Short mmCIF file of C-alpha atoms in Angstrom, two decimals:
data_model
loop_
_atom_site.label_atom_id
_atom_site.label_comp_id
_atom_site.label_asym_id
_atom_site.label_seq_id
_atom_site.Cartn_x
_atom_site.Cartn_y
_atom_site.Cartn_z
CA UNK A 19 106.48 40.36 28.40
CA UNK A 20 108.33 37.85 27.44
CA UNK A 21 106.59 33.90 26.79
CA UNK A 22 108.04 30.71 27.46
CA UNK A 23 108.18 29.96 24.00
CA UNK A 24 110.43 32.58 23.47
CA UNK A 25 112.41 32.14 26.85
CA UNK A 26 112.95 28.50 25.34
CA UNK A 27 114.29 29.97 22.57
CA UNK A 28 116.92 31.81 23.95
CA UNK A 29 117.71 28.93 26.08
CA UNK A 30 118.32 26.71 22.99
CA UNK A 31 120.05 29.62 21.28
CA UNK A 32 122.51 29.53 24.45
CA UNK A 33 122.59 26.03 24.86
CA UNK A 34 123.90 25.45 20.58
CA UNK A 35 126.44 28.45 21.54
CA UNK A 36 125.28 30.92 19.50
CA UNK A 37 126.58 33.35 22.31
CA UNK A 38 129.22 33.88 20.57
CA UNK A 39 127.76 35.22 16.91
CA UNK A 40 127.78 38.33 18.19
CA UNK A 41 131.76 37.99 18.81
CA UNK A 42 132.38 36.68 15.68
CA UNK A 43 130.73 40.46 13.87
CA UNK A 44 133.34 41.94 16.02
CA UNK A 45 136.20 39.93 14.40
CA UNK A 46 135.21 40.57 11.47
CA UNK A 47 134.89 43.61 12.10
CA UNK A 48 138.63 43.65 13.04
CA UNK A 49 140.01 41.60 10.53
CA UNK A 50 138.54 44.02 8.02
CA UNK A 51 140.35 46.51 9.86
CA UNK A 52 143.57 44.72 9.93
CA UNK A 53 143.41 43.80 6.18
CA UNK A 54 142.44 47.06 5.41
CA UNK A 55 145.61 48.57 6.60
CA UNK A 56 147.84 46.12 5.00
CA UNK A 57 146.25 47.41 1.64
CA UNK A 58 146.40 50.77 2.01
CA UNK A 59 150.51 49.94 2.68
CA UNK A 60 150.69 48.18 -0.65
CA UNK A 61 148.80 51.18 -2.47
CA UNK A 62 145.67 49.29 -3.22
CA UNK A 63 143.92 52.24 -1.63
CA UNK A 64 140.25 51.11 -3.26
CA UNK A 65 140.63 48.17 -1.78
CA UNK A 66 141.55 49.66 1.87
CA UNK A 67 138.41 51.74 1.40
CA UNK A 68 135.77 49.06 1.08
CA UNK A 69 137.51 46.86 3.59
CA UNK A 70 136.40 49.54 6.12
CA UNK A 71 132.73 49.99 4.31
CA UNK A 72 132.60 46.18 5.36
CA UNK A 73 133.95 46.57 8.67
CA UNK A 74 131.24 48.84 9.43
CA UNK A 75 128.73 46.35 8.45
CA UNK A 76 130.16 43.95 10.61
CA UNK A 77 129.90 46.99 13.35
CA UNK A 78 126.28 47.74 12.55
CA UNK A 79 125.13 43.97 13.30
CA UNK A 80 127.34 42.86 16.07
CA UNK A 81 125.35 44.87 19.00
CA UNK A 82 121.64 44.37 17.23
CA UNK A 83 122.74 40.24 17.24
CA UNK A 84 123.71 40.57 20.98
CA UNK A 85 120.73 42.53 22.10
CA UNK A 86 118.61 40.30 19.94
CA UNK A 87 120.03 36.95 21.50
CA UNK A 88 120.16 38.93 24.97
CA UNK A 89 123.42 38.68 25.03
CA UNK A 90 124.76 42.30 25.63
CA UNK A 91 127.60 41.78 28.52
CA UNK A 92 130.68 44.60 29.31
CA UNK A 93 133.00 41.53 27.67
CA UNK A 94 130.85 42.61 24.07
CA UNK A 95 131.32 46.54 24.58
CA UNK A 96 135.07 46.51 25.37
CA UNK A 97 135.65 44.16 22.68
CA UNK A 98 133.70 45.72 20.31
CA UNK A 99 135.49 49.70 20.94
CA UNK A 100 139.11 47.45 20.98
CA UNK A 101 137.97 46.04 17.40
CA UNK A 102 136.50 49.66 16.02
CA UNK A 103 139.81 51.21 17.68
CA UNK A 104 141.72 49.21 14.52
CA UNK A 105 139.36 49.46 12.15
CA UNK A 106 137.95 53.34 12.53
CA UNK A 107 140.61 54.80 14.09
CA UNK A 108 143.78 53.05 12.89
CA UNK A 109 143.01 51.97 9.31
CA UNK A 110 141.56 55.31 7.52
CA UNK A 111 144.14 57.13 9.37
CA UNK A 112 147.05 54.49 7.79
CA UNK A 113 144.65 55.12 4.14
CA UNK A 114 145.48 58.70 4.26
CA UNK A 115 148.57 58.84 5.14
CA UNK A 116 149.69 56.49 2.11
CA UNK A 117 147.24 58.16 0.05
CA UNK A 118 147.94 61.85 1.05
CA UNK A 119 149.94 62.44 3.68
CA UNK A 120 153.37 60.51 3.45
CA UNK A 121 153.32 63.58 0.82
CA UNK A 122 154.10 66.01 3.88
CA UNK A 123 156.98 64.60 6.05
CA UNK A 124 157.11 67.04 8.45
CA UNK A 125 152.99 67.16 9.52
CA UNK A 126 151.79 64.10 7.98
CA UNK A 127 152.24 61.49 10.00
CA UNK A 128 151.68 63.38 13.22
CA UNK A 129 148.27 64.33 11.59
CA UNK A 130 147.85 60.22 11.37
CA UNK A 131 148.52 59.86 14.78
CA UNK A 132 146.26 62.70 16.55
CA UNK A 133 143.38 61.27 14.59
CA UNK A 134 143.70 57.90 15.53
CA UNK A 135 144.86 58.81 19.28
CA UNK A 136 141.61 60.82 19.16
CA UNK A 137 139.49 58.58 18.15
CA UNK A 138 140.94 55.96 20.94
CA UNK A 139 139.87 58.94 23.63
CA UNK A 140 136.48 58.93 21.79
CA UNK A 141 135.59 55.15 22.41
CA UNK A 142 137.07 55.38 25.92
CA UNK A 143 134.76 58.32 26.25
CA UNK A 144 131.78 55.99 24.98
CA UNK A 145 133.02 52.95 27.28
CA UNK A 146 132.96 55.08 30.44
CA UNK A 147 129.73 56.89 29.58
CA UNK A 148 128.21 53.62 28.93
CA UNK A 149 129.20 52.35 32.38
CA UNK A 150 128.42 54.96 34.16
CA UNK A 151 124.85 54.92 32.87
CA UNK A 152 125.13 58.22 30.96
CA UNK A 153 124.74 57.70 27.21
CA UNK A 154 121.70 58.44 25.65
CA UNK A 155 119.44 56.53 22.95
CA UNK A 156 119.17 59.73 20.69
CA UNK A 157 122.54 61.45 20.19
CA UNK A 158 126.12 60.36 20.40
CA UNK A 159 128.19 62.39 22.77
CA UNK A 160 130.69 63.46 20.36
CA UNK A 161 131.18 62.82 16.37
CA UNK A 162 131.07 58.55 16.30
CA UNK A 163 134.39 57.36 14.43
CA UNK A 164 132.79 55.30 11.99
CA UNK A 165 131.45 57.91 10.46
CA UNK A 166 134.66 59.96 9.42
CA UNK A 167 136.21 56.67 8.67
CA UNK A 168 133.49 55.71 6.22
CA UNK A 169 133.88 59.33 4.74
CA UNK A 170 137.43 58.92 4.54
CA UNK A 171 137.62 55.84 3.26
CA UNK A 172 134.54 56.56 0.76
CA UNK A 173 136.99 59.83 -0.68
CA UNK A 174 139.87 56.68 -1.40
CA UNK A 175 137.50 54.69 -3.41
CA UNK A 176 136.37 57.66 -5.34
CA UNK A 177 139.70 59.17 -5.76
CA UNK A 178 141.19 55.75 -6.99
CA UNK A 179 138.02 54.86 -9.18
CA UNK A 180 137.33 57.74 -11.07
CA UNK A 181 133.75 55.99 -11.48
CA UNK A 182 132.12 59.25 -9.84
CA UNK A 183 129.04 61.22 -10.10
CA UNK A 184 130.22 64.78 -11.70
CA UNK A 185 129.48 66.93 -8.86
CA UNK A 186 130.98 64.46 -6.53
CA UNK A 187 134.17 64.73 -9.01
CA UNK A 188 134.80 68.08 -8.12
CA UNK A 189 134.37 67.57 -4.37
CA UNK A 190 136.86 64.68 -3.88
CA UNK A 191 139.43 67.10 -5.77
CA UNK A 192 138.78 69.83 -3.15
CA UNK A 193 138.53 67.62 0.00
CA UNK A 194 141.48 65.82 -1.17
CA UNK A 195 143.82 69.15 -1.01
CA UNK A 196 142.44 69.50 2.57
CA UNK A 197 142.78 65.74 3.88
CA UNK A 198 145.14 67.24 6.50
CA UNK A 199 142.99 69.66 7.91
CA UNK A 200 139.21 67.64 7.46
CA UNK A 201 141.09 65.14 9.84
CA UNK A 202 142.01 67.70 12.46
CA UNK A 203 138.36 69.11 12.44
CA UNK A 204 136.78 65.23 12.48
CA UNK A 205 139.77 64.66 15.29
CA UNK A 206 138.29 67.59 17.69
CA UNK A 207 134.62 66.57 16.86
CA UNK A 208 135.74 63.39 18.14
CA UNK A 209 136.48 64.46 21.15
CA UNK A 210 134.27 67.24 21.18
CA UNK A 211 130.74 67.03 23.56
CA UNK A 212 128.74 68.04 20.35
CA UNK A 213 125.57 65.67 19.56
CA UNK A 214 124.92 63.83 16.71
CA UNK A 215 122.16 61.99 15.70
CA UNK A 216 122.21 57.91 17.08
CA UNK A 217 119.16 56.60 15.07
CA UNK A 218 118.65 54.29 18.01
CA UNK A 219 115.13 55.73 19.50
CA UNK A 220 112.13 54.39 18.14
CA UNK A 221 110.54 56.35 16.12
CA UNK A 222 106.09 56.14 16.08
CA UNK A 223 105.54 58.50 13.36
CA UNK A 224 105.10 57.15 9.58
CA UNK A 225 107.20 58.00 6.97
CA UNK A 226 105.78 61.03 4.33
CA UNK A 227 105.28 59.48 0.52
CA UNK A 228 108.45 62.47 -0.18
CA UNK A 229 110.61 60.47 2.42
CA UNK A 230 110.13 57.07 0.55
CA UNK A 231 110.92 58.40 -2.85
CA UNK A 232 113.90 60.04 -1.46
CA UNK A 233 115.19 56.86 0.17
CA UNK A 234 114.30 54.71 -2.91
CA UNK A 235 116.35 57.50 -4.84
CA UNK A 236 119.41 57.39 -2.58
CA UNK A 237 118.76 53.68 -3.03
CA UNK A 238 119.38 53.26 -6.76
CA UNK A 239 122.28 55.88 -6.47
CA UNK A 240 124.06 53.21 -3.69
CA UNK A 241 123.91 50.76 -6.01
CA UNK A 242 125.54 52.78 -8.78
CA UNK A 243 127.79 54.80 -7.28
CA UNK A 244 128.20 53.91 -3.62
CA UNK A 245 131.54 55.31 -2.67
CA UNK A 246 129.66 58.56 -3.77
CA UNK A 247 126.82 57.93 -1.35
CA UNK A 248 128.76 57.44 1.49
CA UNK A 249 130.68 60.48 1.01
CA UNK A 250 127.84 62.68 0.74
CA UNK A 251 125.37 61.04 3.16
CA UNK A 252 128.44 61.52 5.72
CA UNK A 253 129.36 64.58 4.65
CA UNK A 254 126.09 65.69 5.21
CA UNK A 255 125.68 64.03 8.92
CA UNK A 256 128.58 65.59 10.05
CA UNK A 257 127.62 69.27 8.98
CA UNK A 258 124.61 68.59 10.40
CA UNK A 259 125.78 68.24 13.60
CA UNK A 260 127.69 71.46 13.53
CA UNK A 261 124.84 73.58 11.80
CA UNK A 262 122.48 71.94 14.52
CA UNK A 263 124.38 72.84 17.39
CA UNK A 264 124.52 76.44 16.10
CA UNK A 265 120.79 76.64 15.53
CA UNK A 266 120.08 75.09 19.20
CA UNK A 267 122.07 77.88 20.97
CA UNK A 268 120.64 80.56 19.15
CA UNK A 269 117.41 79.33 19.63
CA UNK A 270 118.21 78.42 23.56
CA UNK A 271 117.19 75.10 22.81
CA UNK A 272 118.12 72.18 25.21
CA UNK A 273 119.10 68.05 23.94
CA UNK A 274 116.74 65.80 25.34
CA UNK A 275 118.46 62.79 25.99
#
């Protein structure tokens, strides 16, 4: 239950107008987005790349600063999905086609377009869900577009770098080749009614020794090799999904929401 001290708080918070902090995560969130595509245009592809990796900072913090203020208002949510549509959907989908796909004249561009037309339907998807009262703290309905974009634009980095781990090396040669059809596939999981994990439920349990050292390991690797991180760590989350879906319905096991 809330105190008056606190309620004080929040009325001072309000009263300074720090209602609109969380507005201002959102544009940045946006102008990342924007500034990110006018790189990628120029060939400064790196560059394009961790303007989105910032953009999804700014992403991460704008709904925790609103809920924490008690803020959160339908204004927030549509302006948040109109400010992810530029930066998730538009900019990694302008990266690869000046990266890979301007390469292809026929397909390429079209392949641009479906994936940022389908990640539009995905945040609409989110919006009305939301509304409606339907979304659930544990799983996204569908794959979430920042995390393709921050695996797409974690592949330009690396590509334009060459400052990779070895393994990881070999990988970005591989996915690059396929850049046309990963975006289909992360276009249709999109869309798709396939859960993945939201990391929004509180969790009660404590954390094994094994899971520290493996977070202080992946820890140390961000630091060195980031763009590497974020390629795998998505990579992994989005396989995941799939693999976990196929284990559910041959085990005839239901999603709680």
């Amino acid at each position: 239950m809330t105190n008056g001290k606190d309620t004080n708080v929040v009325k001072r918070v309000k009263q300074t107008g720090a209602l609109a902090a969380p507005s201002l995560f959102t544009l940045g969130n946006l102008a990342c987005g924007f500034f990110s595509i006018l790189a990628a245009s120029k060939g400064n592809f790196s560059q394009a790349g961790w303007l989105i990796f910032i953009a999804a900072v700014f992403d991460m913090f704008d709904g925790r600063v609103a809920r924490l203020l008690g803020v959160e208002s339908d204004f927030g949510i549509e302006m948040d999905s109109l400010a992810d549509a530029i930066s998730f959907c538009a900019a990694p989908a302008f990266l690869m086609y000046f990266l890979v796909l301007h390469t292809q004249p026929l397909w390429g561009a079209p392949i641009a377009c479906v994936y940022t037309c389908f990640g539009v339907l995905r945040l609409a998807k989110f919006n009305t869900m939301a509304h409606a009262g339907e979304g659930s703290k544990k799983y996204f309905c569908g794959l979430p577009v920042p995390a393709p974009a921050a695996l797409l634009a974690a592949l330009a980095i690396s590509y334009s770098s060459g400052h990779n781990i070895h393994f990881v090396e070999i990988y970005v040669t591989h996915l690059y080749n396929f850049v046309w059809f990963a975006m289909l596939v992360f276009s249709l999981l999109m869309v798709s009614n396939i859960p993945y994990a939201a990391f929004k439920a509180k969790r009660e349990h404590k954390f094994s020794p094994w899971f520290l050292l493996l977070v202080v390991f992946l820890v140390v690797l961000l630091i060195k090799f980031p763009q590497n991180v974020v390629l795998v760590v998505f990579s992994l989350y989005i396989l995941f999904g799939l693999l976990a879906v196929l284990y559910r319905a041959f085990r005839g096991i239901k999603i709680e929401k």
